[in-house]
């Protein structure tokens, strides 16, 4: 336990420029305190004193604002910076050298059984507010951007950003991945417009009333401002006809 505590203090000193000395880290760093309490709770858990283990983890949460399930496997040399709002689930595994910032969740999706929480390999950096959800692996040296929601495996030395998380760099090089060429929101809108287009065409054939639909697929997404002059002219003609009737 003391060996891991020394490794945790060394990790804090290495990763936090504001850390002045090891004694200050030991006294004041909530991330170091939370990991120490977790190791105590984890020992109780492995001794099958699960209620006491949960009580210890909840007491640590009260003191530090960091919630770690007693069954989670965390190696020495992990640094939790500030840490408020960090949640680490039951089957999560965190290797040495990992840096976790405030608001991070290593959780599950609620749809899995068994290994429900992620495995974080060595030297991964998980930025503020990121959510890593599922029983997959985040590869060694990967970086998870702030606020990212990661739902699938991350290759080693990759950089992941966005909601849902997507790989934008691997080893500092931008990969040619199909996922970057597809915007799921745009694809959903395209599918909905295509369906409306089909329905309008069917209604036009049934009722004979014009809906202004086109059979051409490329006209589903006209350029911005395209046809605006024609629409204004048609609207003016309709108003003139209405005034003539009056």
JSON list of C-alpha atoms in Angstrom, two decimals:
[
{"chain": "A", "resi": 1, "resn": "UNK", "atom": "CA", "xyz": [0.00, 0.00, 0.00]},
{"chain": "A", "resi": 2, "resn": "UNK", "atom": "CA", "xyz": [2.80, 2.43, 0.90]},
{"chain": "A", "resi": 3, "resn": "UNK", "atom": "CA", "xyz": [4.63, 1.63, -2.34]},
{"chain": "A", "resi": 4, "resn": "UNK", "atom": "CA", "xyz": [1.53, 2.59, -4.32]},
{"chain": "A", "resi": 5, "resn": "UNK", "atom": "CA", "xyz": [1.09, 5.74, -2.22]},
{"chain": "A", "resi": 6, "resn": "UNK", "atom": "CA", "xyz": [4.65, 6.80, -3.10]},
{"chain": "A", "resi": 7, "resn": "UNK", "atom": "CA", "xyz": [3.90, 6.12, -6.77]},
{"chain": "A", "resi": 8, "resn": "UNK", "atom": "CA", "xyz": [0.72, 8.21, -6.58]},
{"chain": "A", "resi": 9, "resn": "UNK", "atom": "CA", "xyz": [2.63, 11.12, -5.00]},
{"chain": "A", "resi": 10, "resn": "UNK", "atom": "CA", "xyz": [5.35, 10.84, -7.66]},
{"chain": "A", "resi": 11, "resn": "UNK", "atom": "CA", "xyz": [2.66, 10.91, -10.38]},
{"chain": "A", "resi": 12, "resn": "UNK", "atom": "CA", "xyz": [1.12, 14.06, -8.89]},
{"chain": "A", "resi": 13, "resn": "UNK", "atom": "CA", "xyz": [4.54, 15.74, -8.67]},
{"chain": "A", "resi": 14, "resn": "UNK", "atom": "CA", "xyz": [5.30, 14.78, -12.28]},
{"chain": "A", "resi": 15, "resn": "UNK", "atom": "CA", "xyz": [2.00, 15.88, -13.80]},
{"chain": "A", "resi": 16, "resn": "UNK", "atom": "CA", "xyz": [1.04, 18.96, -11.79]},
{"chain": "A", "resi": 17, "resn": "UNK", "atom": "CA", "xyz": [3.22, 22.06, -12.28]},
{"chain": "A", "resi": 18, "resn": "UNK", "atom": "CA", "xyz": [1.61, 23.61, -9.18]},
{"chain": "A", "resi": 19, "resn": "UNK", "atom": "CA", "xyz": [2.89, 20.84, -6.90]},
{"chain": "A", "resi": 20, "resn": "UNK", "atom": "CA", "xyz": [5.76, 22.22, -4.81]},
{"chain": "A", "resi": 21, "resn": "UNK", "atom": "CA", "xyz": [6.79, 19.23, -2.73]},
{"chain": "A", "resi": 22, "resn": "UNK", "atom": "CA", "xyz": [5.70, 15.70, -1.83]},
{"chain": "A", "resi": 23, "resn": "UNK", "atom": "CA", "xyz": [4.69, 16.60, 1.71]},
{"chain": "A", "resi": 24, "resn": "UNK", "atom": "CA", "xyz": [2.21, 19.19, 0.41]},
{"chain": "A", "resi": 25, "resn": "UNK", "atom": "CA", "xyz": [0.81, 16.64, -2.06]},
{"chain": "A", "resi": 26, "resn": "UNK", "atom": "CA", "xyz": [0.32, 14.05, 0.68]},
{"chain": "A", "resi": 27, "resn": "UNK", "atom": "CA", "xyz": [-1.47, 16.57, 2.91]},
{"chain": "A", "resi": 28, "resn": "UNK", "atom": "CA", "xyz": [-3.66, 18.45, 0.43]},
{"chain": "A", "resi": 29, "resn": "UNK", "atom": "CA", "xyz": [-4.28, 16.51, -2.81]},
{"chain": "A", "resi": 30, "resn": "UNK", "atom": "CA", "xyz": [-7.78, 15.01, -2.85]},
{"chain": "A", "resi": 31, "resn": "UNK", "atom": "CA", "xyz": [-6.87, 12.64, -5.70]},
{"chain": "A", "resi": 32, "resn": "UNK", "atom": "CA", "xyz": [-4.09, 11.09, -3.62]},
{"chain": "A", "resi": 33, "resn": "UNK", "atom": "CA", "xyz": [-6.43, 10.80, -0.62]},
{"chain": "A", "resi": 34, "resn": "UNK", "atom": "CA", "xyz": [-9.16, 9.17, -2.72]},
{"chain": "A", "resi": 35, "resn": "UNK", "atom": "CA", "xyz": [-6.75, 6.56, -4.09]},
{"chain": "A", "resi": 36, "resn": "UNK", "atom": "CA", "xyz": [-5.45, 5.76, -0.61]},
{"chain": "A", "resi": 37, "resn": "UNK", "atom": "CA", "xyz": [-8.99, 5.27, 0.69]},
{"chain": "A", "resi": 38, "resn": "UNK", "atom": "CA", "xyz": [-9.78, 3.16, -2.38]},
{"chain": "A", "resi": 39, "resn": "UNK", "atom": "CA", "xyz": [-6.91, 0.80, -1.68]},
{"chain": "A", "resi": 40, "resn": "UNK", "atom": "CA", "xyz": [-8.14, 0.34, 1.87]},
{"chain": "A", "resi": 41, "resn": "UNK", "atom": "CA", "xyz": [-11.70, -0.27, 0.62]},
{"chain": "A", "resi": 42, "resn": "UNK", "atom": "CA", "xyz": [-10.44, -2.63, -2.08]},
{"chain": "A", "resi": 43, "resn": "UNK", "atom": "CA", "xyz": [-8.63, -4.74, 0.53]},
{"chain": "A", "resi": 44, "resn": "UNK", "atom": "CA", "xyz": [-11.84, -4.98, 2.57]},
{"chain": "A", "resi": 45, "resn": "UNK", "atom": "CA", "xyz": [-13.72, -5.94, -0.59]},
{"chain": "A", "resi": 46, "resn": "UNK", "atom": "CA", "xyz": [-11.27, -8.73, -1.39]},
{"chain": "A", "resi": 47, "resn": "UNK", "atom": "CA", "xyz": [-11.68, -9.97, 2.20]},
{"chain": "A", "resi": 48, "resn": "UNK", "atom": "CA", "xyz": [-15.43, -10.27, 1.42]},
{"chain": "A", "resi": 49, "resn": "UNK", "atom": "CA", "xyz": [-16.25, -7.43, 3.84]},
{"chain": "A", "resi": 50, "resn": "UNK", "atom": "CA", "xyz": [-18.24, -5.76, 1.09]},
{"chain": "A", "resi": 51, "resn": "UNK", "atom": "CA", "xyz": [-20.50, -3.63, 3.28]},
{"chain": "A", "resi": 52, "resn": "UNK", "atom": "CA", "xyz": [-17.51, -2.16, 5.13]},
{"chain": "A", "resi": 53, "resn": "UNK", "atom": "CA", "xyz": [-15.80, -1.63, 1.78]},
{"chain": "A", "resi": 54, "resn": "UNK", "atom": "CA", "xyz": [-18.76, 0.33, 0.43]},
{"chain": "A", "resi": 55, "resn": "UNK", "atom": "CA", "xyz": [-18.94, 2.36, 3.63]},
{"chain": "A", "resi": 56, "resn": "UNK", "atom": "CA", "xyz": [-15.25, 3.24, 3.28]},
{"chain": "A", "resi": 57, "resn": "UNK", "atom": "CA", "xyz": [-15.69, 4.25, -0.38]},
{"chain": "A", "resi": 58, "resn": "UNK", "atom": "CA", "xyz": [-18.70, 6.43, 0.46]},
{"chain": "A", "resi": 59, "resn": "UNK", "atom": "CA", "xyz": [-16.79, 8.09, 3.30]},
{"chain": "A", "resi": 60, "resn": "UNK", "atom": "CA", "xyz": [-13.96, 8.81, 0.85]},
{"chain": "A", "resi": 61, "resn": "UNK", "atom": "CA", "xyz": [-16.52, 10.27, -1.57]},
{"chain": "A", "resi": 62, "resn": "UNK", "atom": "CA", "xyz": [-17.78, 12.55, 1.21]},
{"chain": "A", "resi": 63, "resn": "UNK", "atom": "CA", "xyz": [-14.23, 13.73, 1.95]},
{"chain": "A", "resi": 64, "resn": "UNK", "atom": "CA", "xyz": [-12.90, 14.10, -1.60]},
{"chain": "A", "resi": 65, "resn": "UNK", "atom": "CA", "xyz": [-15.84, 14.30, -4.03]},
{"chain": "A", "resi": 66, "resn": "UNK", "atom": "CA", "xyz": [-14.39, 11.29, -5.88]},
{"chain": "A", "resi": 67, "resn": "UNK", "atom": "CA", "xyz": [-16.40, 8.06, -6.07]},
{"chain": "A", "resi": 68, "resn": "UNK", "atom": "CA", "xyz": [-14.50, 4.84, -6.74]},
{"chain": "A", "resi": 69, "resn": "UNK", "atom": "CA", "xyz": [-16.16, 1.45, -6.43]},
{"chain": "A", "resi": 70, "resn": "UNK", "atom": "CA", "xyz": [-14.17, -0.78, -4.04]},
{"chain": "A", "resi": 71, "resn": "UNK", "atom": "CA", "xyz": [-13.86, -3.51, -6.68]},
{"chain": "A", "resi": 72, "resn": "UNK", "atom": "CA", "xyz": [-12.21, -1.26, -9.28]},
{"chain": "A", "resi": 73, "resn": "UNK", "atom": "CA", "xyz": [-8.59, -2.18, -10.10]},
{"chain": "A", "resi": 74, "resn": "UNK", "atom": "CA", "xyz": [-6.25, 0.82, -9.98]},
{"chain": "A", "resi": 75, "resn": "UNK", "atom": "CA", "xyz": [-2.48, 0.49, -10.16]},
{"chain": "A", "resi": 76, "resn": "UNK", "atom": "CA", "xyz": [-0.03, 2.77, -8.39]},
{"chain": "A", "resi": 77, "resn": "UNK", "atom": "CA", "xyz": [1.13, 5.93, -10.13]},
{"chain": "A", "resi": 78, "resn": "UNK", "atom": "CA", "xyz": [-2.32, 7.15, -11.21]},
{"chain": "A", "resi": 79, "resn": "UNK", "atom": "CA", "xyz": [-2.98, 10.89, -10.88]},
{"chain": "A", "resi": 80, "resn": "UNK", "atom": "CA", "xyz": [-6.48, 12.29, -10.32]},
{"chain": "A", "resi": 81, "resn": "UNK", "atom": "CA", "xyz": [-6.16, 16.08, -10.70]},
{"chain": "A", "resi": 82, "resn": "UNK", "atom": "CA", "xyz": [-8.60, 18.09, -8.53]},
{"chain": "A", "resi": 83, "resn": "UNK", "atom": "CA", "xyz": [-11.02, 15.20, -8.97]},
{"chain": "A", "resi": 84, "resn": "UNK", "atom": "CA", "xyz": [-14.42, 16.58, -7.99]},
{"chain": "A", "resi": 85, "resn": "UNK", "atom": "CA", "xyz": [-17.12, 14.58, -9.75]},
{"chain": "A", "resi": 86, "resn": "UNK", "atom": "CA", "xyz": [-14.86, 11.71, -10.85]},
{"chain": "A", "resi": 87, "resn": "UNK", "atom": "CA", "xyz": [-16.71, 8.36, -10.89]},
{"chain": "A", "resi": 88, "resn": "UNK", "atom": "CA", "xyz": [-14.95, 5.00, -11.46]},
{"chain": "A", "resi": 89, "resn": "UNK", "atom": "CA", "xyz": [-17.15, 1.93, -11.81]},
{"chain": "A", "resi": 90, "resn": "UNK", "atom": "CA", "xyz": [-16.92, -1.57, -10.38]},
{"chain": "A", "resi": 91, "resn": "UNK", "atom": "CA", "xyz": [-15.20, -3.40, -13.24]},
{"chain": "A", "resi": 92, "resn": "UNK", "atom": "CA", "xyz": [-12.98, -0.51, -14.36]},
{"chain": "A", "resi": 93, "resn": "UNK", "atom": "CA", "xyz": [-9.23, -1.10, -14.62]},
{"chain": "A", "resi": 94, "resn": "UNK", "atom": "CA", "xyz": [-6.76, 1.79, -14.59]},
{"chain": "A", "resi": 95, "resn": "UNK", "atom": "CA", "xyz": [-3.05, 1.29, -15.32]},
{"chain": "A", "resi": 96, "resn": "UNK", "atom": "CA", "xyz": [-0.09, 3.27, -14.04]},
{"chain": "A", "resi": 97, "resn": "UNK", "atom": "CA", "xyz": [0.66, 6.67, -15.59]},
{"chain": "A", "resi": 98, "resn": "UNK", "atom": "CA", "xyz": [-3.00, 7.51, -16.26]},
{"chain": "A", "resi": 99, "resn": "UNK", "atom": "CA", "xyz": [-4.07, 11.12, -15.62]},
{"chain": "A", "resi": 100, "resn": "UNK", "atom": "CA", "xyz": [-7.74, 11.79, -14.85]},
{"chain": "A", "resi": 101, "resn": "UNK", "atom": "CA", "xyz": [-9.18, 15.29, -14.56]},
{"chain": "A", "resi": 102, "resn": "UNK", "atom": "CA", "xyz": [-12.32, 16.47, -12.76]},
{"chain": "A", "resi": 103, "resn": "UNK", "atom": "CA", "xyz": [-15.77, 15.33, -13.85]},
{"chain": "A", "resi": 104, "resn": "UNK", "atom": "CA", "xyz": [-14.57, 12.17, -15.60]},
{"chain": "A", "resi": 105, "resn": "UNK", "atom": "CA", "xyz": [-16.78, 9.07, -15.59]},
{"chain": "A", "resi": 106, "resn": "UNK", "atom": "CA", "xyz": [-15.45, 5.57, -16.22]},
{"chain": "A", "resi": 107, "resn": "UNK", "atom": "CA", "xyz": [-18.87, 3.96, -16.36]},
{"chain": "A", "resi": 108, "resn": "UNK", "atom": "CA", "xyz": [-21.16, 1.59, -18.17]},
{"chain": "A", "resi": 109, "resn": "UNK", "atom": "CA", "xyz": [-23.98, 2.01, -20.66]},
{"chain": "A", "resi": 110, "resn": "UNK", "atom": "CA", "xyz": [-26.47, 0.05, -18.58]},
{"chain": "A", "resi": 111, "resn": "UNK", "atom": "CA", "xyz": [-26.85, -2.55, -21.33]},
{"chain": "A", "resi": 112, "resn": "UNK", "atom": "CA", "xyz": [-23.87, -4.76, -20.50]},
{"chain": "A", "resi": 113, "resn": "UNK", "atom": "CA", "xyz": [-23.22, -7.57, -18.05]},
{"chain": "A", "resi": 114, "resn": "UNK", "atom": "CA", "xyz": [-19.94, -8.81, -16.63]},
{"chain": "A", "resi": 115, "resn": "UNK", "atom": "CA", "xyz": [-17.18, -6.40, -17.70]},
{"chain": "A", "resi": 116, "resn": "UNK", "atom": "CA", "xyz": [-19.26, -3.24, -17.89]},
{"chain": "A", "resi": 117, "resn": "UNK", "atom": "CA", "xyz": [-16.61, -0.56, -17.38]},
{"chain": "A", "resi": 118, "resn": "UNK", "atom": "CA", "xyz": [-13.55, 0.41, -19.42]},
{"chain": "A", "resi": 119, "resn": "UNK", "atom": "CA", "xyz": [-9.95, -0.72, -19.17]},
{"chain": "A", "resi": 120, "resn": "UNK", "atom": "CA", "xyz": [-7.58, 2.27, -19.29]},
{"chain": "A", "resi": 121, "resn": "UNK", "atom": "CA", "xyz": [-4.06, 1.32, -20.32]},
{"chain": "A", "resi": 122, "resn": "UNK", "atom": "CA", "xyz": [-0.79, 3.07, -19.40]},
{"chain": "A", "resi": 123, "resn": "UNK", "atom": "CA", "xyz": [-0.20, 6.82, -19.83]},
{"chain": "A", "resi": 124, "resn": "UNK", "atom": "CA", "xyz": [-3.73, 7.68, -20.99]},
{"chain": "A", "resi": 125, "resn": "UNK", "atom": "CA", "xyz": [-4.93, 11.26, -20.36]},
{"chain": "A", "resi": 126, "resn": "UNK", "atom": "CA", "xyz": [-8.67, 11.74, -19.80]},
{"chain": "A", "resi": 127, "resn": "UNK", "atom": "CA", "xyz": [-9.63, 15.42, -19.83]},
{"chain": "A", "resi": 128, "resn": "UNK", "atom": "CA", "xyz": [-12.28, 17.24, -17.81]},
{"chain": "A", "resi": 129, "resn": "UNK", "atom": "CA", "xyz": [-15.88, 16.06, -18.15]},
{"chain": "A", "resi": 130, "resn": "UNK", "atom": "CA", "xyz": [-15.12, 13.13, -20.46]},
{"chain": "A", "resi": 131, "resn": "UNK", "atom": "CA", "xyz": [-17.34, 10.05, -20.23]},
{"chain": "A", "resi": 132, "resn": "UNK", "atom": "CA", "xyz": [-15.87, 6.66, -21.13]},
{"chain": "A", "resi": 133, "resn": "UNK", "atom": "CA", "xyz": [-18.78, 4.22, -21.12]},
{"chain": "A", "resi": 134, "resn": "UNK", "atom": "CA", "xyz": [-18.55, 0.49, -21.80]},
{"chain": "A", "resi": 135, "resn": "UNK", "atom": "CA", "xyz": [-16.39, -2.57, -21.28]},
{"chain": "A", "resi": 136, "resn": "UNK", "atom": "CA", "xyz": [-13.80, -1.79, -23.96]},
{"chain": "A", "resi": 137, "resn": "UNK", "atom": "CA", "xyz": [-10.13, -0.80, -23.85]},
{"chain": "A", "resi": 138, "resn": "UNK", "atom": "CA", "xyz": [-8.59, 2.65, -24.21]},
{"chain": "A", "resi": 139, "resn": "UNK", "atom": "CA", "xyz": [-5.16, 2.00, -25.69]},
{"chain": "A", "resi": 140, "resn": "UNK", "atom": "CA", "xyz": [-1.83, 3.04, -24.23]},
{"chain": "A", "resi": 141, "resn": "UNK", "atom": "CA", "xyz": [-0.94, 6.72, -24.54]},
{"chain": "A", "resi": 142, "resn": "UNK", "atom": "CA", "xyz": [-4.36, 7.77, -25.84]},
{"chain": "A", "resi": 143, "resn": "UNK", "atom": "CA", "xyz": [-5.83, 11.20, -25.11]},
{"chain": "A", "resi": 144, "resn": "UNK", "atom": "CA", "xyz": [-9.53, 11.80, -24.50]},
{"chain": "A", "resi": 145, "resn": "UNK", "atom": "CA", "xyz": [-10.65, 15.40, -25.07]},
{"chain": "A", "resi": 146, "resn": "UNK", "atom": "CA", "xyz": [-12.68, 17.45, -22.60]},
{"chain": "A", "resi": 147, "resn": "UNK", "atom": "CA", "xyz": [-16.40, 16.63, -22.68]},
{"chain": "A", "resi": 148, "resn": "UNK", "atom": "CA", "xyz": [-15.98, 13.69, -25.07]},
{"chain": "A", "resi": 149, "resn": "UNK", "atom": "CA", "xyz": [-18.34, 10.73, -24.81]},
{"chain": "A", "resi": 150, "resn": "UNK", "atom": "CA", "xyz": [-16.42, 7.58, -25.75]},
{"chain": "A", "resi": 151, "resn": "UNK", "atom": "CA", "xyz": [-18.55, 4.52, -26.53]},
{"chain": "A", "resi": 152, "resn": "UNK", "atom": "CA", "xyz": [-16.12, 2.24, -28.37]},
{"chain": "A", "resi": 153, "resn": "UNK", "atom": "CA", "xyz": [-12.53, 1.04, -28.26]},
{"chain": "A", "resi": 154, "resn": "UNK", "atom": "CA", "xyz": [-9.76, 3.59, -28.67]},
{"chain": "A", "resi": 155, "resn": "UNK", "atom": "CA", "xyz": [-6.50, 2.57, -30.41]},
{"chain": "A", "resi": 156, "resn": "UNK", "atom": "CA", "xyz": [-3.13, 3.28, -28.74]},
{"chain": "A", "resi": 157, "resn": "UNK", "atom": "CA", "xyz": [-1.77, 6.86, -29.00]},
{"chain": "A", "resi": 158, "resn": "UNK", "atom": "CA", "xyz": [-5.05, 8.13, -30.48]},
{"chain": "A", "resi": 159, "resn": "UNK", "atom": "CA", "xyz": [-6.72, 11.46, -29.72]},
{"chain": "A", "resi": 160, "resn": "UNK", "atom": "CA", "xyz": [-10.50, 11.30, -29.32]},
{"chain": "A", "resi": 161, "resn": "UNK", "atom": "CA", "xyz": [-12.88, 14.28, -29.21]},
{"chain": "A", "resi": 162, "resn": "UNK", "atom": "CA", "xyz": [-16.58, 14.99, -29.64]},
{"chain": "A", "resi": 163, "resn": "UNK", "atom": "CA", "xyz": [-19.98, 13.49, -28.89]},
{"chain": "A", "resi": 164, "resn": "UNK", "atom": "CA", "xyz": [-19.95, 10.67, -29.73]},
{"chain": "A", "resi": 165, "resn": "UNK", "atom": "CA", "xyz": [-16.18, 10.40, -29.50]},
{"chain": "A", "resi": 166, "resn": "UNK", "atom": "CA", "xyz": [-14.27, 10.05, -32.77]},
{"chain": "A", "resi": 167, "resn": "UNK", "atom": "CA", "xyz": [-10.58, 9.58, -33.48]},
{"chain": "A", "resi": 168, "resn": "UNK", "atom": "CA", "xyz": [-8.96, 12.71, -34.93]},
{"chain": "A", "resi": 169, "resn": "UNK", "atom": "CA", "xyz": [-5.29, 11.81, -34.50]},
{"chain": "A", "resi": 170, "resn": "UNK", "atom": "CA", "xyz": [-3.23, 8.63, -34.12]},
{"chain": "A", "resi": 171, "resn": "UNK", "atom": "CA", "xyz": [0.34, 9.23, -33.05]},
{"chain": "A", "resi": 172, "resn": "UNK", "atom": "CA", "xyz": [-0.03, 12.89, -34.01]},
{"chain": "A", "resi": 173, "resn": "UNK", "atom": "CA", "xyz": [-1.09, 12.05, -37.59]},
{"chain": "A", "resi": 174, "resn": "UNK", "atom": "CA", "xyz": [-4.61, 12.63, -38.86]},
{"chain": "A", "resi": 175, "resn": "UNK", "atom": "CA", "xyz": [-5.99, 9.27, -40.02]},
{"chain": "A", "resi": 176, "resn": "UNK", "atom": "CA", "xyz": [-8.05, 8.76, -43.17]},
{"chain": "A", "resi": 177, "resn": "UNK", "atom": "CA", "xyz": [-11.04, 7.27, -41.39]},
{"chain": "A", "resi": 178, "resn": "UNK", "atom": "CA", "xyz": [-14.54, 6.99, -42.80]},
{"chain": "A", "resi": 179, "resn": "UNK", "atom": "CA", "xyz": [-15.99, 8.05, -39.43]},
{"chain": "A", "resi": 180, "resn": "UNK", "atom": "CA", "xyz": [-14.62, 11.57, -39.99]},
{"chain": "A", "resi": 181, "resn": "UNK", "atom": "CA", "xyz": [-16.44, 11.89, -43.32]},
{"chain": "A", "resi": 182, "resn": "UNK", "atom": "CA", "xyz": [-19.86, 11.08, -41.92]},
{"chain": "A", "resi": 183, "resn": "UNK", "atom": "CA", "xyz": [-21.87, 13.45, -39.74]},
{"chain": "A", "resi": 184, "resn": "UNK", "atom": "CA", "xyz": [-24.54, 11.28, -38.06]},
{"chain": "A", "resi": 185, "resn": "UNK", "atom": "CA", "xyz": [-26.83, 14.28, -37.50]},
{"chain": "A", "resi": 186, "resn": "UNK", "atom": "CA", "xyz": [-26.63, 15.32, -41.16]},
{"chain": "A", "resi": 187, "resn": "UNK", "atom": "CA", "xyz": [-27.30, 11.72, -42.25]},
{"chain": "A", "resi": 188, "resn": "UNK", "atom": "CA", "xyz": [-30.38, 11.55, -40.01]},
{"chain": "A", "resi": 189, "resn": "UNK", "atom": "CA", "xyz": [-31.71, 14.82, -41.43]},
{"chain": "A", "resi": 190, "resn": "UNK", "atom": "CA", "xyz": [-31.01, 13.59, -44.97]},
{"chain": "A", "resi": 191, "resn": "UNK", "atom": "CA", "xyz": [-32.98, 10.40, -44.31]},
{"chain": "A", "resi": 192, "resn": "UNK", "atom": "CA", "xyz": [-35.93, 12.34, -42.88]},
{"chain": "A", "resi": 193, "resn": "UNK", "atom": "CA", "xyz": [-36.01, 14.76, -45.81]},
{"chain": "A", "resi": 194, "resn": "UNK", "atom": "CA", "xyz": [-35.84, 11.87, -48.23]},
{"chain": "A", "resi": 195, "resn": "UNK", "atom": "CA", "xyz": [-38.83, 10.22, -46.52]},
{"chain": "A", "resi": 196, "resn": "UNK", "atom": "CA", "xyz": [-40.84, 13.47, -46.58]},
{"chain": "A", "resi": 197, "resn": "UNK", "atom": "CA", "xyz": [-39.98, 13.87, -50.24]},
{"chain": "A", "resi": 198, "resn": "UNK", "atom": "CA", "xyz": [-41.37, 10.39, -51.01]},
{"chain": "A", "resi": 199, "resn": "UNK", "atom": "CA", "xyz": [-44.54, 11.05, -49.01]},
{"chain": "A", "resi": 200, "resn": "UNK", "atom": "CA", "xyz": [-45.16, 14.36, -50.78]},
{"chain": "A", "resi": 201, "resn": "UNK", "atom": "CA", "xyz": [-44.71, 12.70, -54.16]},
{"chain": "A", "resi": 202, "resn": "UNK", "atom": "CA", "xyz": [-47.22, 9.98, -53.21]},
{"chain": "A", "resi": 203, "resn": "UNK", "atom": "CA", "xyz": [-49.75, 12.54, -51.95]},
{"chain": "A", "resi": 204, "resn": "UNK", "atom": "CA", "xyz": [-49.37, 14.59, -55.12]},
{"chain": "A", "resi": 205, "resn": "UNK", "atom": "CA", "xyz": [-50.24, 11.54, -57.22]},
{"chain": "A", "resi": 206, "resn": "UNK", "atom": "CA", "xyz": [-53.24, 10.67, -55.03]},
{"chain": "A", "resi": 207, "resn": "UNK", "atom": "CA", "xyz": [-54.78, 14.13, -54.61]},
{"chain": "A", "resi": 208, "resn": "UNK", "atom": "CA", "xyz": [-53.51, 15.98, -57.65]},
{"chain": "A", "resi": 209, "resn": "UNK", "atom": "CA", "xyz": [-52.61, 18.90, -55.38]},
{"chain": "A", "resi": 210, "resn": "UNK", "atom": "CA", "xyz": [-49.10, 20.23, -55.99]},
{"chain": "A", "resi": 211, "resn": "UNK", "atom": "CA", "xyz": [-46.70, 19.93, -53.07]},
{"chain": "A", "resi": 212, "resn": "UNK", "atom": "CA", "xyz": [-43.71, 21.37, -54.87]},
{"chain": "A", "resi": 213, "resn": "UNK", "atom": "CA", "xyz": [-41.76, 18.11, -54.54]},
{"chain": "A", "resi": 214, "resn": "UNK", "atom": "CA", "xyz": [-39.19, 16.97, -57.08]},
{"chain": "A", "resi": 215, "resn": "UNK", "atom": "CA", "xyz": [-38.29, 13.47, -58.20]},
{"chain": "A", "resi": 216, "resn": "UNK", "atom": "CA", "xyz": [-34.60, 14.46, -58.35]},
{"chain": "A", "resi": 217, "resn": "UNK", "atom": "CA", "xyz": [-32.60, 13.24, -55.36]},
{"chain": "A", "resi": 218, "resn": "UNK", "atom": "CA", "xyz": [-30.06, 16.07, -55.66]},
{"chain": "A", "resi": 219, "resn": "UNK", "atom": "CA", "xyz": [-32.79, 18.65, -55.07]},
{"chain": "A", "resi": 220, "resn": "UNK", "atom": "CA", "xyz": [-33.43, 17.35, -51.56]},
{"chain": "A", "resi": 221, "resn": "UNK", "atom": "CA", "xyz": [-30.67, 19.67, -50.34]},
{"chain": "A", "resi": 222, "resn": "UNK", "atom": "CA", "xyz": [-30.78, 22.90, -52.41]},
{"chain": "A", "resi": 223, "resn": "UNK", "atom": "CA", "xyz": [-28.03, 25.45, -51.92]},
{"chain": "A", "resi": 224, "resn": "UNK", "atom": "CA", "xyz": [-28.68, 28.23, -49.46]},
{"chain": "A", "resi": 225, "resn": "UNK", "atom": "CA", "xyz": [-30.85, 30.86, -51.10]},
{"chain": "A", "resi": 226, "resn": "UNK", "atom": "CA", "xyz": [-31.46, 28.73, -54.19]},
{"chain": "A", "resi": 227, "resn": "UNK", "atom": "CA", "xyz": [-34.82, 29.41, -55.77]},
{"chain": "A", "resi": 228, "resn": "UNK", "atom": "CA", "xyz": [-35.65, 32.23, -53.36]},
{"chain": "A", "resi": 229, "resn": "UNK", "atom": "CA", "xyz": [-36.35, 34.71, -56.16]},
{"chain": "A", "resi": 230, "resn": "UNK", "atom": "CA", "xyz": [-38.73, 32.30, -57.88]},
{"chain": "A", "resi": 231, "resn": "UNK", "atom": "CA", "xyz": [-40.53, 31.66, -54.60]},
{"chain": "A", "resi": 232, "resn": "UNK", "atom": "CA", "xyz": [-40.92, 35.41, -54.01]},
{"chain": "A", "resi": 233, "resn": "UNK", "atom": "CA", "xyz": [-42.35, 35.83, -57.53]},
{"chain": "A", "resi": 234, "resn": "UNK", "atom": "CA", "xyz": [-44.82, 32.96, -57.03]},
{"chain": "A", "resi": 235, "resn": "UNK", "atom": "CA", "xyz": [-45.88, 34.40, -53.71]},
{"chain": "A", "resi": 236, "resn": "UNK", "atom": "CA", "xyz": [-46.46, 37.80, -55.34]},
{"chain": "A", "resi": 237, "resn": "UNK", "atom": "CA", "xyz": [-48.57, 36.21, -58.12]},
{"chain": "A", "resi": 238, "resn": "UNK", "atom": "CA", "xyz": [-50.68, 34.39, -55.50]},
{"chain": "A", "resi": 239, "resn": "UNK", "atom": "CA", "xyz": [-51.24, 37.65, -53.61]},
{"chain": "A", "resi": 240, "resn": "UNK", "atom": "CA", "xyz": [-52.24, 39.44, -56.86]},
{"chain": "A", "resi": 241, "resn": "UNK", "atom": "CA", "xyz": [-54.72, 36.67, -57.70]},
{"chain": "A", "resi": 242, "resn": "UNK", "atom": "CA", "xyz": [-56.16, 36.87, -54.21]},
{"chain": "A", "resi": 243, "resn": "UNK", "atom": "CA", "xyz": [-56.59, 40.65, -54.53]},
{"chain": "A", "resi": 244, "resn": "UNK", "atom": "CA", "xyz": [-58.29, 40.21, -57.95]},
{"chain": "A", "resi": 245, "resn": "UNK", "atom": "CA", "xyz": [-60.83, 37.80, -56.44]},
{"chain": "A", "resi": 246, "resn": "UNK", "atom": "CA", "xyz": [-61.59, 40.31, -53.73]}
]
